[in-house]
Coordinates of C-alpha atoms and ligand atoms in Angstrom, one line a residue:
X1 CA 0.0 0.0 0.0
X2 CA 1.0 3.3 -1.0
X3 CA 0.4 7.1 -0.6
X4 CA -2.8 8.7 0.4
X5 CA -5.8 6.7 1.7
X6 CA -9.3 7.3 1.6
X7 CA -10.8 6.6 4.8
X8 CA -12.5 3.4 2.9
X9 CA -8.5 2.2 1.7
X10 CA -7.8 2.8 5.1
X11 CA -11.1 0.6 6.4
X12 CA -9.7 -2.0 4.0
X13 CA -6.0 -1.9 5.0
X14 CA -7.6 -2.6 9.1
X15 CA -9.3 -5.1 8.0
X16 CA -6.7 -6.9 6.1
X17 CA -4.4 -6.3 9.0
X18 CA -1.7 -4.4 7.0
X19 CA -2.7 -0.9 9.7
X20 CA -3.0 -1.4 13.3
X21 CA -2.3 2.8 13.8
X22 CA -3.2 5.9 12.9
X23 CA -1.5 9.3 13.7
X24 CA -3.2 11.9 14.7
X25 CA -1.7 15.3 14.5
X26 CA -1.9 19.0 14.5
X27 CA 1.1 21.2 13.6
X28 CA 2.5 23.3 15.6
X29 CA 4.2 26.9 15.7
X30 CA 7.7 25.8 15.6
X31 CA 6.3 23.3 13.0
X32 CA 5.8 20.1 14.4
X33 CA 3.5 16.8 14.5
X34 CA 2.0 17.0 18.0
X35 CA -1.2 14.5 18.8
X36 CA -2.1 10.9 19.5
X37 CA -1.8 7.4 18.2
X38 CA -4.9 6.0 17.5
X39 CA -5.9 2.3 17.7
X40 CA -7.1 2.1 14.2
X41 CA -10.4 0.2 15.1
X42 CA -11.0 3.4 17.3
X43 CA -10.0 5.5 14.7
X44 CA -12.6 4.3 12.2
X45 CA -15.0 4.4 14.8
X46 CA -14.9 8.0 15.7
X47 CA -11.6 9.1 15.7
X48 CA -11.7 10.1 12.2
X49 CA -15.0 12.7 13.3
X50 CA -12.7 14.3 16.0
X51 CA -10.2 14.3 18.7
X52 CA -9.0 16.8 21.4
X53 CA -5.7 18.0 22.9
X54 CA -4.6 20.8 25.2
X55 CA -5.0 24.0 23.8
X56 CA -1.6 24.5 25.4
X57 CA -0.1 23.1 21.9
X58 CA -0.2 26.3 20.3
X59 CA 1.1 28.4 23.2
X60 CA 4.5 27.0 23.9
X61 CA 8.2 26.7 23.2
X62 CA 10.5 23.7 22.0
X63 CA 10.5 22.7 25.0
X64 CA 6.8 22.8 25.9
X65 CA 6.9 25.3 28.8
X66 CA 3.2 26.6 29.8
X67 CA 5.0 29.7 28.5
X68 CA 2.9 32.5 30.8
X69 CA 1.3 35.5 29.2
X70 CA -0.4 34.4 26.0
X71 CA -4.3 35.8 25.9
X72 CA -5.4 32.5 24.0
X73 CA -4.9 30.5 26.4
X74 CA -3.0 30.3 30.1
X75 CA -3.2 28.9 33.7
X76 CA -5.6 31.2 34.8
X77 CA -7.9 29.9 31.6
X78 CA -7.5 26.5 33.3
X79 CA -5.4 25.6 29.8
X80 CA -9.0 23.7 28.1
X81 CA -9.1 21.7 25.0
X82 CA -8.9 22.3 21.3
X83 CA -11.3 20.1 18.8
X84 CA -8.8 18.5 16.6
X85 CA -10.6 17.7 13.5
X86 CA -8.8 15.2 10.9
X87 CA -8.3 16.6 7.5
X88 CA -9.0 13.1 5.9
X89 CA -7.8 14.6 2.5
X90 CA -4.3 14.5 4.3
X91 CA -4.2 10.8 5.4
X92 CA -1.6 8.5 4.0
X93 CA 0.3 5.7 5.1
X94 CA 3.8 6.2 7.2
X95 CA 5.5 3.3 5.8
X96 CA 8.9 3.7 7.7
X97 CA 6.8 2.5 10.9
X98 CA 5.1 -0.1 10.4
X99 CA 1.6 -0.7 10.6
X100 CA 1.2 3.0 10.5
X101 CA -1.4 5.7 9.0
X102 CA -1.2 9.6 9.6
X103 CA -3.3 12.1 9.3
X104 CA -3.0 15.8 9.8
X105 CA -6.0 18.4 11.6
X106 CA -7.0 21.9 11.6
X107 CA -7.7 23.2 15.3
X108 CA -10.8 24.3 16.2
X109 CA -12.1 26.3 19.3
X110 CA -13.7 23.3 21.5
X111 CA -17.3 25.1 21.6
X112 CA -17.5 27.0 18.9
X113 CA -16.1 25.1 16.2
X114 CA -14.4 28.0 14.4
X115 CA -10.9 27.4 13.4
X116 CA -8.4 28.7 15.8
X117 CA -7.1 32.0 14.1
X118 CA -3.3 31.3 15.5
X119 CA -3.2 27.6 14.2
X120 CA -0.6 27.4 12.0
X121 CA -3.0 25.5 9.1
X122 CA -5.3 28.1 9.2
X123 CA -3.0 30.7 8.7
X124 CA -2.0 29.8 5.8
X125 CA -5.8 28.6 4.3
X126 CA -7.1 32.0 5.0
X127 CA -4.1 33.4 2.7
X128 CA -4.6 30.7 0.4
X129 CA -8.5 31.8 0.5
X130 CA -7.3 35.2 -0.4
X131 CA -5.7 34.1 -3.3
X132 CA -8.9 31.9 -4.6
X133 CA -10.8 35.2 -4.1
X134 CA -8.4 36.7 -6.9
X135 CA -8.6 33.9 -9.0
X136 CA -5.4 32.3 -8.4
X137 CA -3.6 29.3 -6.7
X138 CA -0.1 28.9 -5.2
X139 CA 2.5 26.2 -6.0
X140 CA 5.0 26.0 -3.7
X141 CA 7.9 24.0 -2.8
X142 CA 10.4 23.8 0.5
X143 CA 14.3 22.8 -0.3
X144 CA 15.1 21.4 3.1
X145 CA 18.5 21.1 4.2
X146 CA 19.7 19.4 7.4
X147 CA 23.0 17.9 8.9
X148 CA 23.4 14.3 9.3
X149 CA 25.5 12.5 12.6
X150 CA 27.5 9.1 13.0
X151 CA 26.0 9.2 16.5
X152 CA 22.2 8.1 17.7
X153 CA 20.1 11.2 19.2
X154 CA 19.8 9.2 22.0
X155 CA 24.6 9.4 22.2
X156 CA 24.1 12.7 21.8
X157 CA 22.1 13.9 24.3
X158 CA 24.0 11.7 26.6
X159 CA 27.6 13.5 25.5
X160 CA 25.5 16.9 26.1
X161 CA 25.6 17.5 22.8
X162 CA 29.6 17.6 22.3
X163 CA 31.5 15.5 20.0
X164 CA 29.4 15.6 17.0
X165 CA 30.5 14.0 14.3
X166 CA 28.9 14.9 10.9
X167 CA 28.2 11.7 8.6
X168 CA 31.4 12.5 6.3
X169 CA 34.0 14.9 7.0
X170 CA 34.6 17.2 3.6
X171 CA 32.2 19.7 1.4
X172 CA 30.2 17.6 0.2
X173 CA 28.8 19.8 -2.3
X174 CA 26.7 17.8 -5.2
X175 CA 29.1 14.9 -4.2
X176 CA 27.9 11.4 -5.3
X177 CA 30.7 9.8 -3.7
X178 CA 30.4 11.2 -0.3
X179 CA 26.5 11.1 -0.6
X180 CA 27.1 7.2 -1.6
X181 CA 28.6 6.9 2.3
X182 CA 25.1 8.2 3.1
X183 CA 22.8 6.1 1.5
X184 CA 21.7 4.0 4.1
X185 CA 19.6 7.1 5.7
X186 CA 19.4 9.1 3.0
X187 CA 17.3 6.2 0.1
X188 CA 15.5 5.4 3.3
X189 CA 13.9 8.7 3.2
X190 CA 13.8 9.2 -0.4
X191 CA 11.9 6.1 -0.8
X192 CA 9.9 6.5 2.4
X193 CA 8.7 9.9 1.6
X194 CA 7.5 8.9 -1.7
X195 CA 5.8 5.6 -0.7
X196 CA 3.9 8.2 1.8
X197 CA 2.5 10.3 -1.2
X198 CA 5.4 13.1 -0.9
X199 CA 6.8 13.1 -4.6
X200 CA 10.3 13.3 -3.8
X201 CA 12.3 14.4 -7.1
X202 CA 15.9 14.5 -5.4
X203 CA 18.7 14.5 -2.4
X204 CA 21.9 16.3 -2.6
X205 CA 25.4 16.6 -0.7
X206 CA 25.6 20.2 0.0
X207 CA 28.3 22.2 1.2
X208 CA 29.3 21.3 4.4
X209 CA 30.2 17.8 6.1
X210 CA 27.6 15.6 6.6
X211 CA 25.0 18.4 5.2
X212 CA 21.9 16.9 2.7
X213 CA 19.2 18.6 0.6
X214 CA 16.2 16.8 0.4
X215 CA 13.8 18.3 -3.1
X216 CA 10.3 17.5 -2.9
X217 CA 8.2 18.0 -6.3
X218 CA 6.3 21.8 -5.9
X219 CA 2.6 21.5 -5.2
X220 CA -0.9 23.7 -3.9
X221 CA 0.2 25.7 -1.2
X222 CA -1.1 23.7 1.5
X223 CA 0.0 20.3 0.6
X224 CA 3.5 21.9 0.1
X225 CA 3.9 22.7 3.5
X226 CA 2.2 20.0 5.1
X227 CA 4.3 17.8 3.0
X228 CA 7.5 20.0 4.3
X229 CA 6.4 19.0 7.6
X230 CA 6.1 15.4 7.2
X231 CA 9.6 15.4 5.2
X232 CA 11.1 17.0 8.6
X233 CA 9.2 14.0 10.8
X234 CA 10.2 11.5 8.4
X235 CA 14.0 12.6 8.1
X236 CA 14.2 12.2 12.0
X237 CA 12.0 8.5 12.3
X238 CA 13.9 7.3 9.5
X239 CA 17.6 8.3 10.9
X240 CA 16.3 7.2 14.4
X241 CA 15.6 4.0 13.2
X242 CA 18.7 3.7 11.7
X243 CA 21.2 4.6 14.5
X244 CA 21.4 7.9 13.5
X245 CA 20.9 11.6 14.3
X246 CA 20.3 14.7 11.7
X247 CA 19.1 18.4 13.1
X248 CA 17.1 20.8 11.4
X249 CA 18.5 23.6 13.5
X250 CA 19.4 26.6 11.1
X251 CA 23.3 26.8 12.2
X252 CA 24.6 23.9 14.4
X253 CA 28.1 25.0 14.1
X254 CA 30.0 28.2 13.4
X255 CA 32.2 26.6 11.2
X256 CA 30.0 24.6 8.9
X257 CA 27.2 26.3 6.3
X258 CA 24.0 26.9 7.9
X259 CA 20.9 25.0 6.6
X260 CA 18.5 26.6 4.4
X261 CA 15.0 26.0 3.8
X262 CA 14.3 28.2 0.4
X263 CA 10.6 28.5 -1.1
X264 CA 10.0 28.1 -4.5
X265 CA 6.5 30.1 -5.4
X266 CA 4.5 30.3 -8.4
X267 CA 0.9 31.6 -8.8
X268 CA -1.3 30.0 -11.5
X269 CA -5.0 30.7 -12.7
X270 CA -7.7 28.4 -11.0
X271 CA -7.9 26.7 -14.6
X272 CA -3.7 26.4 -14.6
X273 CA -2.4 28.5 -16.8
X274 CA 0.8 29.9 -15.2
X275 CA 0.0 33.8 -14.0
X276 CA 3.8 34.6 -13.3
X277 CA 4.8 34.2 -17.2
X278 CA 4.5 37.0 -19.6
X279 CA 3.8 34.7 -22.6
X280 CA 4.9 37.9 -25.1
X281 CA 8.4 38.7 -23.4
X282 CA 8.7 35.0 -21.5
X283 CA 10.1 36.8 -18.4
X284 CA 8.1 38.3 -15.2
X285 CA 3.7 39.2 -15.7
X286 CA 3.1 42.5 -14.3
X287 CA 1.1 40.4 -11.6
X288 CA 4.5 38.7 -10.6
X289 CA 6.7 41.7 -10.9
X290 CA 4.0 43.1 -7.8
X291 CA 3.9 40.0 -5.8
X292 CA 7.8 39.8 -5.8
X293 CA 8.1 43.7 -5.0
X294 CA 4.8 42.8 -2.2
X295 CA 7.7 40.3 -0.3
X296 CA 10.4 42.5 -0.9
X297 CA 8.7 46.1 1.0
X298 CA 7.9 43.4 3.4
X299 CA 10.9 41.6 3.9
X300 CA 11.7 42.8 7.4
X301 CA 8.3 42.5 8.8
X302 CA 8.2 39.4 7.2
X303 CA 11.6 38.0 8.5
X304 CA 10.6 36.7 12.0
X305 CA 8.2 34.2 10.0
X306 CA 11.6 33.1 8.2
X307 CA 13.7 32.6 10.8
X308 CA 11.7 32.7 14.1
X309 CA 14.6 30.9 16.8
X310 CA 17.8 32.8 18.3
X311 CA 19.7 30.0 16.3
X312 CA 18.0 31.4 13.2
X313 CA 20.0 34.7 12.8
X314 CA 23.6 32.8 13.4
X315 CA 22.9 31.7 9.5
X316 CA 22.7 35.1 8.1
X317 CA 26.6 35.2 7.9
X318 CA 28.1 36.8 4.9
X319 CA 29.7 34.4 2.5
X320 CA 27.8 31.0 3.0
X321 CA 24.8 30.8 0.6
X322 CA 22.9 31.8 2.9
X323 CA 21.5 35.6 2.3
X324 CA 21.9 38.9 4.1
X325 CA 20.0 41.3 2.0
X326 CA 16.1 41.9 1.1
X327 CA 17.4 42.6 -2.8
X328 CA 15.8 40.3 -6.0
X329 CA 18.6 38.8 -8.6
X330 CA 18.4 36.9 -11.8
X331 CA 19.9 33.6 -10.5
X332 CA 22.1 35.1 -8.0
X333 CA 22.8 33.4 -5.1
X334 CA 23.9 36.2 -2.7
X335 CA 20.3 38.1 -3.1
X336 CA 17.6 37.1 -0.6
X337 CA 15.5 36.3 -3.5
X338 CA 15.7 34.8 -6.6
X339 CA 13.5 34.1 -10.1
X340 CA 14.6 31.0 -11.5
X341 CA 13.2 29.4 -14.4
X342 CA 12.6 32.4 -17.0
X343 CA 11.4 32.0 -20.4
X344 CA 9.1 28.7 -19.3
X345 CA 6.1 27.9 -17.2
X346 CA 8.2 26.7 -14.4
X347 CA 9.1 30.7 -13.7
X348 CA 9.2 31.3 -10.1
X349 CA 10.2 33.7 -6.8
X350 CA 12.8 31.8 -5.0
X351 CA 13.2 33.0 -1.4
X352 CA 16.4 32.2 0.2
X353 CA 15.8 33.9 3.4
X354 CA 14.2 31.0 5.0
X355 CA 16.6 28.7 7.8
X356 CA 15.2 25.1 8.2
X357 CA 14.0 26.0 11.4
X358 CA 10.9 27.5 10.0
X359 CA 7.4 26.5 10.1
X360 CA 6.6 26.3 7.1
X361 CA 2.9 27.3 7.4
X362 CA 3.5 30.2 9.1
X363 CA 6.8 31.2 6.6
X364 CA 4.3 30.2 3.4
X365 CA 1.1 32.9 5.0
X366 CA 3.6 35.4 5.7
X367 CA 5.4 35.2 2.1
X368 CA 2.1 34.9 0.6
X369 CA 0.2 38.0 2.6
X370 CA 3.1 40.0 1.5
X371 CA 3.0 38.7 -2.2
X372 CA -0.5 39.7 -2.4
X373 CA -0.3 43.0 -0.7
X374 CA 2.1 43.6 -3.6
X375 CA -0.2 42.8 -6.4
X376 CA -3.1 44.6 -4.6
X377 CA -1.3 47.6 -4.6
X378 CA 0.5 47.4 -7.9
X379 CA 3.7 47.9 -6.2
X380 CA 6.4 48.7 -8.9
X381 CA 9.2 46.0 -8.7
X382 CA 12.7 48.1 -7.8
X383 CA 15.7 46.7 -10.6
X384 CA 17.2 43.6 -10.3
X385 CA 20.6 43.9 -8.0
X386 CA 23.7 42.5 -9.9
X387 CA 26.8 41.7 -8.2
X388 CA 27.9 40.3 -4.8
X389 CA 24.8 41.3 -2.3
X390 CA 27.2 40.5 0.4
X391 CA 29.5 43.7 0.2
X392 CA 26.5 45.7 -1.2
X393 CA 24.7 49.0 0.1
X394 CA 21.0 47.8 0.7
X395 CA 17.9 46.4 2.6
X396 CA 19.3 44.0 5.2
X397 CA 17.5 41.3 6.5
X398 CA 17.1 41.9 10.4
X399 CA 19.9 39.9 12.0
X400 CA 18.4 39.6 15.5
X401 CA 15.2 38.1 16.4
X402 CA 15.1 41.8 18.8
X403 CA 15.2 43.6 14.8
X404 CA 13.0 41.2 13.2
X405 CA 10.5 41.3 16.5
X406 CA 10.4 45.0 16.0
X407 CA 9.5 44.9 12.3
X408 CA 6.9 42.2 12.8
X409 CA 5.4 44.5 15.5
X410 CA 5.6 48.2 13.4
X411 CA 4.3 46.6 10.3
X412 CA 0.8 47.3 9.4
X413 CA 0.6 44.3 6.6
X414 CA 0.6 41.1 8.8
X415 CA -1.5 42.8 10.9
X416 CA -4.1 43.0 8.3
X417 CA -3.2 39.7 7.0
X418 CA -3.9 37.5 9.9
X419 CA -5.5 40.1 13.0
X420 CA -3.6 41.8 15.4
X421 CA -4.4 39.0 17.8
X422 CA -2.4 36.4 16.0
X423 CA 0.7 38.8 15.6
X424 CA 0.7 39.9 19.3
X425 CA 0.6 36.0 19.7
X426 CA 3.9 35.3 17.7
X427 CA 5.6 38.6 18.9
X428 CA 4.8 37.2 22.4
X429 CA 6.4 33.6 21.2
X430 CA 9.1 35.5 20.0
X431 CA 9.7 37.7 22.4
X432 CA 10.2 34.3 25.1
X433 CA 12.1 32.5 23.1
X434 CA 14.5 36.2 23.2
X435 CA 14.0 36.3 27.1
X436 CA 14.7 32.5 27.5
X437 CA 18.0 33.2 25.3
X438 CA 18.6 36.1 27.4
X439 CA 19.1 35.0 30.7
X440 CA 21.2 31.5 29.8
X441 CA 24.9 31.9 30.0
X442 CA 27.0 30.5 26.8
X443 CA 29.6 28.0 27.0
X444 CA 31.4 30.5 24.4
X445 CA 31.4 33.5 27.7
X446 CA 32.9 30.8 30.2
X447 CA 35.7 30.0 27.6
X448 CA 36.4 33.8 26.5
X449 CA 36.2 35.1 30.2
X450 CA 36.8 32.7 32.5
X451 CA 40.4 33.3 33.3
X452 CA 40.9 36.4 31.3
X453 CA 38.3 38.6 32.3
Ligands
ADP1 P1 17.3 25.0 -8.1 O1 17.6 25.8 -9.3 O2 17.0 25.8 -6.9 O3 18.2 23.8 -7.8 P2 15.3 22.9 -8.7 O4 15.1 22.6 -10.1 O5 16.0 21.9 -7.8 O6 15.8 24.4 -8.5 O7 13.8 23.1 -8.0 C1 13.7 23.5 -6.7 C2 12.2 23.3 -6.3 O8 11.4 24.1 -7.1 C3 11.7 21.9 -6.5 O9 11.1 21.5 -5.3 C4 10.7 22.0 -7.6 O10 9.6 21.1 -7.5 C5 10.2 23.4 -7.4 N1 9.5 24.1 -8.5 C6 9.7 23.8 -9.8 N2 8.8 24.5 -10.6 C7 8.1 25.3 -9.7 C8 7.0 26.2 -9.8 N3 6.5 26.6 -11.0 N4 6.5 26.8 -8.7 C9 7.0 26.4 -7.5 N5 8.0 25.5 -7.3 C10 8.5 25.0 -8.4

């Protein structure tokens, strides 16, 4: 059995004894699968209508403090449920555990039924809606790098996280022999994702030991990032299983390259005809020269949805791929975004700002909401930046989460976008993961100071 199920494949697959699970899971804010395992006998009973968990979900940190001061939800609120309600368009199988199903749910307020307006999911369906409304559809896709480890998570977080070692020790840059050394994780996933309906199209050394790109085939907006956070799930399960550790965080080490997550964006008409090509000039429609200026005017408000940890701004280093300026280039590498694909359907805004620490729901709204506020306007699209964007005079990209809090907070876009309440929800998210930073003292001030200061 492969790929999605309906819930009568799935009825089938129980009865033939192939499925004994079901997943049941909502996505977080920092991205991740959070619910129950079902018995799939319960599942089918009523599992499938609805479920519940702690409305506490979407009001904490990695680490699942009851982080105090959220107005959605806190102590004093008696921390209550959320309806979780199955998207059964979303169910597939999870064959790297066996026996398994998964599906994914949108939150819902537990008496009133409307959708929780800080779930990730519904975030991006209202911008998604927005786009409908104007006739169009986004197709997205996530490139998802991450850093894979000759040590188990479980060695790891024994040794306190010291002692590392990255699966290979050179750049391993588009490197089939290296990559070869990394098969045994990395077709696991390949093939895994794909039997589980993701369409993978490729995985790639990149450059820095033991770093992999994993390219999953662009589709609707929504699958694109629910697939994105399913690939991240996946990766981990599959190099658990095998012995193995890999991290999503955006910069693990000051020494290696940081890991990106770009987003490849196109808009199409509802009846598919490809709304970012000029078919006269084959370069950039008027309606994709205002959604790429939309992100750009936005970039900084837009930046905390990009890269939303402390870790996230230790990327942002000149001279590693990885961008430090809101400027646009012609297949440019040092610009914060890119269009790729000119002169064909497959045009498209790449933006490189992202760290593979984002949620992708959350990074695809924002990008989206700014995109759109671009068209709306008819926002004229600034000239394209030649050169190294590096050494160049323009727009940074905020390099602290303090910057990029206080753009999120002074713009009036997002606000607009997705209510003041769900932007005083992140700031406040934000704003705790700075405090939590704050207050911790770094190994790197007890090795600078210790004896000299
Ligand atoms: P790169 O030049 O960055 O290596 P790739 O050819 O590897 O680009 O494609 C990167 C991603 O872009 C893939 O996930 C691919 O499916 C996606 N992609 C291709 N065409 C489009 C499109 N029209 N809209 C959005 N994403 C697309």
């Amino acid at each position: 059995m492969r790929g999605k199920l309906t819930l009568e494949e799935l009825a089938e697959a129980v009865a033939a004894g192939t499925i004994d699970t079901v997943l049941v899971a909502l996505i977080d804010m920092q991205g991740r699968l959070m619910g129950k395992r079902f018995q799939a006998e319960f599942f089918l009973e009523s599992g499938w209508r609805e479920t519940h968990g702690c409305n506490y979900l979407l009001a904490t940190d990695f680490e699942m403090e009851t982080v105090p001061g959220y107005a959605a939800t806190s102590w004093q609120a008696g921390y209550g449920d959320y309806t979780m309600r199955p998207d059964l368009s979303t169910l597939r199988v999870v064959p790297w555990l066996p026996g398994t199903a998964l599906v994914l749910c949108d939150v819902e307020d537990h008496r009133t039924h409307a959708e929780v307006p800080h779930s990730p999911r519904t975030l991006l369906k209202g911008q998604i809606a927005r786009l409908e409304a104007m006739g169009l559809r986004a197709m997205m896709a996530s490139e998802l790098e991450f850093f894979l480890f000759e040590q188990s998570y479980a060695e790891l977080q024994a040794a306190g996280y010291r002692g590392l070692t990255t699966l290979g020790a050179y750049n391993e840059d588009y490197h089939i022999f290296q990559t070869s050394k990394e098969e045994d994780v990395m077709r696991a996933i390949r093939t895994g994702l794909n039997a589980a309906g993701i369409p993978v199209e490729n995985s790639k050394g990149e450059a820095s030991a033991g770093q992999e790109e994993i390219n999953v085939r662009y589709a609707a907006a929504l699958e694109a990032a629910d697939g994105h956070v399913i690939v991240k799930n996946g990766c981990k399960e599959i190099a658990f299983a095998k012995g193995r550790a890999l991290t999503f965080l955006a910069k693990w080490n000051d020494r290696a390259a940081g890991s990106s997550a770009h987003v490849h964006q196109s808009l199409w008409t509802l009846a598919g005809e490809p709304a970012f090509l000029d078919a006269d000039s084959g370069g950039m429609s008027p309606l994709m020269r205002g959604f790429l200026a939309g992100q750009l005017a936005h970039a900084e408000a837009i930046t905390y949805f990009l890269a939303p940890n402390i870790n996230s701004y230790k990327r942002f280093a000149a001279g590693t791929f990885a961008p430090t300026k809101a400027v646009w280039s012609d297949d440019n590498r040092t610009a914060g975004w890119r269009v790729v694909g000119e002169g064909s359907k497959a045009i498209r805004v790449e933006c490189r700002v992202g760290g593979s620490d984002l949620n992708p729901h959350l990074t695809y709204a924002a990008l989206l909401a700014a995109g759109i506020d671009g068209i709306e306007r008819g926002l004229e699209l600034e000239p394209e930046f030649r050169g190294d964007a590096y050494v160049a005079d323009a727009r940074e990209i905020p390099k602290t989460l303090r910057a990029a809090l206080e753009a999120l907070d002074g713009g009036a876009m997002l606000r607009g976008a997705f209510g003041d309440a769900v932007v005083e929800h992140y700031l406040h998210a934000g704003r705790w993961e700075q405090a939590e930073y704050d207050r911790r003292v770094t190994d790197w001030e007890i090795a600078r100071g210790f004896e000299r200061a």
